[in-house]
Amino acid sequence: MILSIAIFSSILSNNITNAKNNLIAYGNTQVNQLNIPDIAKNKINKKEKQINISIAKFLKTFKKHIKNKLKNSFLNVYKTMLWLPLISLLVIPIFNFKKRHDNY
């Protein structure tokens, strides 16, 4: 469960980064293909950079939110499964005692 949460977080982070890079590359390609004066291209590129900054801020907030949610999920799983190691520590000596008792 914990491993799957870590893998999901890693894949999600990589996918978000790849999508952002693809979007930036696509935007640059589209602007460069336009047959407009350089002044207009510069204004478009400036606006594109502003949008990229907004997207980067959103992605940072989104990643932070997802990381916190995954951390809370992990802690909830850990809290609910905390009894398992404690019970196993009690059960193993019982079986070990039965083995020793049967050998005598």
Coordinates of N, CA and C in Angstrom, one line a residue:
M1 N 0.8 -1.2 0.0 CA 0.0 0.0 0.0 C 0.9 1.3 0.0
I2 N 1.9 1.3 0.9 CA 2.7 2.4 1.0 C 3.6 2.6 -0.3
L3 N 4.0 1.5 -0.8 CA 4.8 1.5 -2.0 C 4.0 2.0 -3.2
S4 N 2.7 1.6 -3.2 CA 1.9 2.1 -4.3 C 1.6 3.6 -4.2
I5 N 1.5 4.1 -3.0 CA 1.3 5.5 -2.8 C 2.5 6.3 -3.3
A6 N 3.7 5.8 -3.0 CA 5.0 6.4 -3.4 C 5.1 6.4 -4.9
I7 N 4.8 5.2 -5.5 CA 4.9 5.1 -7.0 C 3.9 6.1 -7.6
F8 N 2.6 6.1 -7.1 CA 1.6 7.0 -7.7 C 2.1 8.5 -7.6
S9 N 2.7 8.8 -6.5 CA 3.1 10.2 -6.3 C 4.3 10.5 -7.3
S10 N 5.2 9.6 -7.5 CA 6.3 9.8 -8.4 C 5.8 9.9 -9.8
I11 N 4.9 9.0 -10.2 CA 4.4 9.0 -11.6 C 3.6 10.3 -11.8
L12 N 2.8 10.7 -10.9 CA 2.0 12.0 -11.0 C 2.9 13.2 -11.2
S13 N 3.9 13.2 -10.4 CA 4.9 14.4 -10.5 C 5.5 14.4 -11.8
N14 N 6.0 13.2 -12.3 CA 6.6 13.2 -13.6 C 5.7 13.5 -14.8
N15 N 4.4 13.1 -14.7 CA 3.4 13.4 -15.7 C 3.1 14.9 -15.7
I16 N 3.0 15.5 -14.6 CA 2.7 16.9 -14.5 C 3.9 17.7 -15.1
T17 N 5.1 17.3 -14.8 CA 6.3 18.0 -15.3 C 6.4 17.8 -16.9
N18 N 6.1 16.6 -17.3 CA 6.1 16.4 -18.8 C 5.0 17.2 -19.5
A19 N 3.8 17.2 -18.9 CA 2.8 18.0 -19.5 C 3.1 19.5 -19.6
K20 N 3.7 20.0 -18.5 CA 4.1 21.4 -18.5 C 5.1 21.7 -19.6
N21 N 6.1 20.8 -19.7 CA 7.1 21.1 -20.7 C 6.6 21.0 -22.1
N22 N 5.7 20.0 -22.3 CA 5.0 19.9 -23.7 C 4.2 21.1 -24.0
L23 N 3.5 21.6 -23.0 CA 2.7 22.8 -23.2 C 3.5 24.0 -23.6
I24 N 4.7 24.2 -22.9 CA 5.6 25.3 -23.2 C 6.1 25.2 -24.6
A25 N 6.6 24.0 -24.9 CA 7.2 23.8 -26.3 C 6.1 24.0 -27.4
Y26 N 4.9 23.5 -27.1 CA 3.8 23.7 -28.1 C 3.5 25.2 -28.3
G27 N 3.5 25.9 -27.2 CA 3.2 27.4 -27.2 C 4.3 28.1 -28.0
N28 N 5.5 27.8 -27.7 CA 6.6 28.4 -28.4 C 6.6 28.1 -29.9
T29 N 6.3 26.9 -30.3 CA 6.2 26.5 -31.7 C 5.1 27.3 -32.4
Q30 N 3.9 27.4 -31.7 CA 2.8 28.1 -32.3 C 3.1 29.6 -32.5
V31 N 3.7 30.2 -31.6 CA 4.0 31.6 -31.7 C 5.1 31.9 -32.8
N32 N 6.1 31.0 -32.9 CA 7.1 31.2 -33.9 C 6.6 31.0 -35.3
Q33 N 5.5 30.2 -35.4 CA 5.0 29.9 -36.8 C 4.1 31.0 -37.3
L34 N 3.7 31.9 -36.4 CA 2.8 33.0 -36.8 C 3.5 34.0 -37.7
N35 N 2.8 34.5 -38.7 CA 3.4 35.5 -39.6 C 3.0 36.9 -39.1
I36 N 3.5 37.3 -38.0 CA 3.2 38.6 -37.4 C 4.5 39.3 -37.1
P37 N 4.5 40.6 -36.9 CA 5.7 41.4 -36.6 C 6.3 40.9 -35.3
D38 N 7.6 41.2 -35.1 CA 8.4 40.7 -34.0 C 7.8 41.4 -32.7
I39 N 7.3 42.6 -32.8 CA 6.8 43.3 -31.6 C 5.6 42.5 -31.0
A40 N 4.7 42.0 -31.9 CA 3.6 41.3 -31.5 C 4.0 39.9 -30.9
K41 N 5.0 39.3 -31.6 CA 5.5 38.0 -31.1 C 6.1 38.2 -29.7
N42 N 6.8 39.3 -29.5 CA 7.4 39.5 -28.1 C 6.3 39.7 -27.1
K43 N 5.2 40.4 -27.4 CA 4.1 40.6 -26.5 C 3.5 39.2 -26.2
I44 N 3.3 38.4 -27.2 CA 2.7 37.1 -27.0 C 3.6 36.2 -26.1
N45 N 5.0 36.3 -26.4 CA 5.9 35.5 -25.6 C 5.9 36.0 -24.2
K46 N 5.8 37.3 -24.0 CA 5.7 37.9 -22.6 C 4.5 37.3 -21.9
K47 N 3.3 37.4 -22.6 CA 2.1 36.9 -22.0 C 2.2 35.4 -21.7
E48 N 2.9 34.6 -22.6 CA 3.1 33.2 -22.4 C 3.9 32.9 -21.2
K49 N 5.0 33.7 -21.0 CA 5.8 33.6 -19.8 C 5.0 33.8 -18.5
Q50 N 4.1 34.8 -18.6 CA 3.2 35.1 -17.4 C 2.3 33.9 -17.1
I51 N 1.8 33.3 -18.2 CA 0.9 32.2 -18.0 C 1.7 31.0 -17.5
N52 N 2.9 30.8 -18.0 CA 3.8 29.7 -17.5 C 4.1 29.9 -16.0
I53 N 4.3 31.1 -15.6 CA 4.6 31.4 -14.2 C 3.3 31.0 -13.3
S54 N 2.1 31.4 -13.9 CA 0.9 31.0 -13.2 C 0.7 29.5 -13.1
I55 N 1.0 28.9 -14.2 CA 0.9 27.4 -14.2 C 1.9 26.8 -13.3
A56 N 3.1 27.3 -13.2 CA 4.1 26.8 -12.3 C 3.7 26.9 -10.9
K57 N 3.1 28.1 -10.5 CA 2.6 28.3 -9.2 C 1.5 27.3 -8.8
F58 N 0.6 27.2 -9.8 CA -0.5 26.2 -9.6 C 0.0 24.8 -9.4
L59 N 0.9 24.4 -10.2 CA 1.5 23.0 -10.1 C 2.2 22.8 -8.8
K60 N 2.9 23.9 -8.4 CA 3.6 23.8 -7.1 C 2.6 23.6 -5.9
T61 N 1.5 24.4 -6.0 CA 0.5 24.2 -5.0 C -0.2 22.9 -5.0
F62 N -0.5 22.4 -6.3 CA -1.1 21.1 -6.5 C -0.2 20.0 -6.0
K63 N 1.1 20.0 -6.3 CA 2.0 19.0 -5.8 C 2.1 19.0 -4.3
K64 N 2.1 20.2 -3.7 CA 2.2 20.3 -2.3 C 0.9 19.7 -1.6
H65 N -0.2 20.0 -2.2 CA -1.5 19.5 -1.7 C -1.6 18.0 -1.8
I66 N -1.2 17.5 -3.0 CA -1.2 16.0 -3.2 C -0.2 15.3 -2.2
K67 N 1.0 15.9 -2.1 CA 1.9 15.4 -1.1 C 1.4 15.3 0.3
N68 N 0.7 16.4 0.7 CA 0.1 16.4 2.0 C -1.0 15.4 2.2
K69 N -1.8 15.3 1.1 CA -2.9 14.3 1.2 C -2.3 12.8 1.2
L70 N -1.3 12.6 0.4 CA -0.7 11.2 0.5 C 0.0 11.0 1.8
K71 N 0.6 12.0 2.4 CA 1.2 11.8 3.7 C 0.1 11.5 4.7
N72 N -1.0 12.2 4.7 CA -2.1 12.0 5.6 C -2.7 10.6 5.4
S73 N -2.8 10.2 4.1 CA -3.3 8.8 3.8 C -2.3 7.8 4.4
F74 N -1.0 8.0 4.2 CA 0.0 7.1 4.8 C -0.2 7.0 6.3
L75 N -0.3 8.1 6.9 CA -0.4 8.1 8.4 C -1.7 7.4 8.8
N76 N -2.8 7.6 8.1 CA -4.0 6.9 8.4 C -3.9 5.4 8.3
V77 N -3.2 5.0 7.2 CA -3.0 3.5 7.0 C -2.1 3.0 8.1
Y78 N -1.1 3.8 8.5 CA -0.2 3.4 9.5 C -0.9 3.3 10.9
K79 N -1.8 4.2 11.1 CA -2.5 4.2 12.4 C -3.4 3.0 12.5
T80 N -4.1 2.6 11.4 CA -5.0 1.5 11.4 C -4.3 0.2 11.4
M81 N -3.1 0.1 10.9 CA -2.3 -1.1 10.9 C -1.3 -1.2 12.0
L82 N -1.3 -0.3 12.9 CA -0.3 -0.3 14.0 C -0.5 -1.5 14.9
W83 N -1.7 -2.0 15.1 CA -2.0 -3.1 15.9 C -1.4 -4.4 15.4
L84 N -1.2 -4.5 14.1 CA -0.7 -5.7 13.5 C 0.7 -6.2 14.0
P85 N 1.7 -5.3 14.0 CA 3.0 -5.7 14.6 C 2.9 -6.1 16.0
L86 N 2.1 -5.4 16.8 CA 2.0 -5.6 18.2 C 1.4 -7.0 18.5
I87 N 0.4 -7.3 17.7 CA -0.3 -8.7 17.9 C 0.7 -9.7 17.4
S88 N 1.4 -9.5 16.3 CA 2.4 -10.5 15.9 C 3.5 -10.7 16.9
L89 N 3.9 -9.7 17.7 CA 4.9 -9.8 18.7 C 4.3 -10.7 19.9
L90 N 3.0 -10.7 20.1 CA 2.4 -11.5 21.1 C 2.2 -12.9 20.6
V91 N 1.8 -13.1 19.4 CA 1.4 -14.4 18.8 C 2.7 -15.3 18.6
I92 N 3.7 -14.7 18.1 CA 5.0 -15.5 17.8 C 5.5 -16.2 19.1
P93 N 5.6 -15.5 20.2 CA 6.1 -16.2 21.4 C 5.2 -17.3 21.8
I94 N 3.9 -17.2 21.6 CA 3.0 -18.2 22.0 C 3.2 -19.5 21.2
F95 N 3.4 -19.3 19.9 CA 3.7 -20.5 19.1 C 5.1 -21.1 19.4
N96 N 6.0 -20.2 19.7 CA 7.4 -20.7 20.1 C 7.3 -21.4 21.4
F97 N 6.5 -21.0 22.3 CA 6.4 -21.7 23.6 C 5.7 -23.0 23.4
K98 N 4.7 -23.1 22.5 CA 4.1 -24.4 22.3 C 5.1 -25.4 21.6
K99 N 5.9 -24.9 20.8 CA 6.9 -25.8 20.2 C 7.9 -26.3 21.2
R100 N 8.4 -25.5 22.1 CA 9.3 -25.9 23.1 C 8.6 -26.9 24.1
H101 N 7.3 -26.6 24.4 CA 6.6 -27.4 25.3 C 6.3 -28.8 24.7
D102 N 6.1 -28.8 23.4 CA 5.8 -30.1 22.7 C 7.1 -31.0 22.6
N103 N 8.2 -30.3 22.6 CA 9.5 -31.1 22.4 C 9.9 -31.7 23.8
Y104 N 9.4 -31.2 24.9 CA 9.8 -31.8 26.2 C 8.9 -32.9 26.5

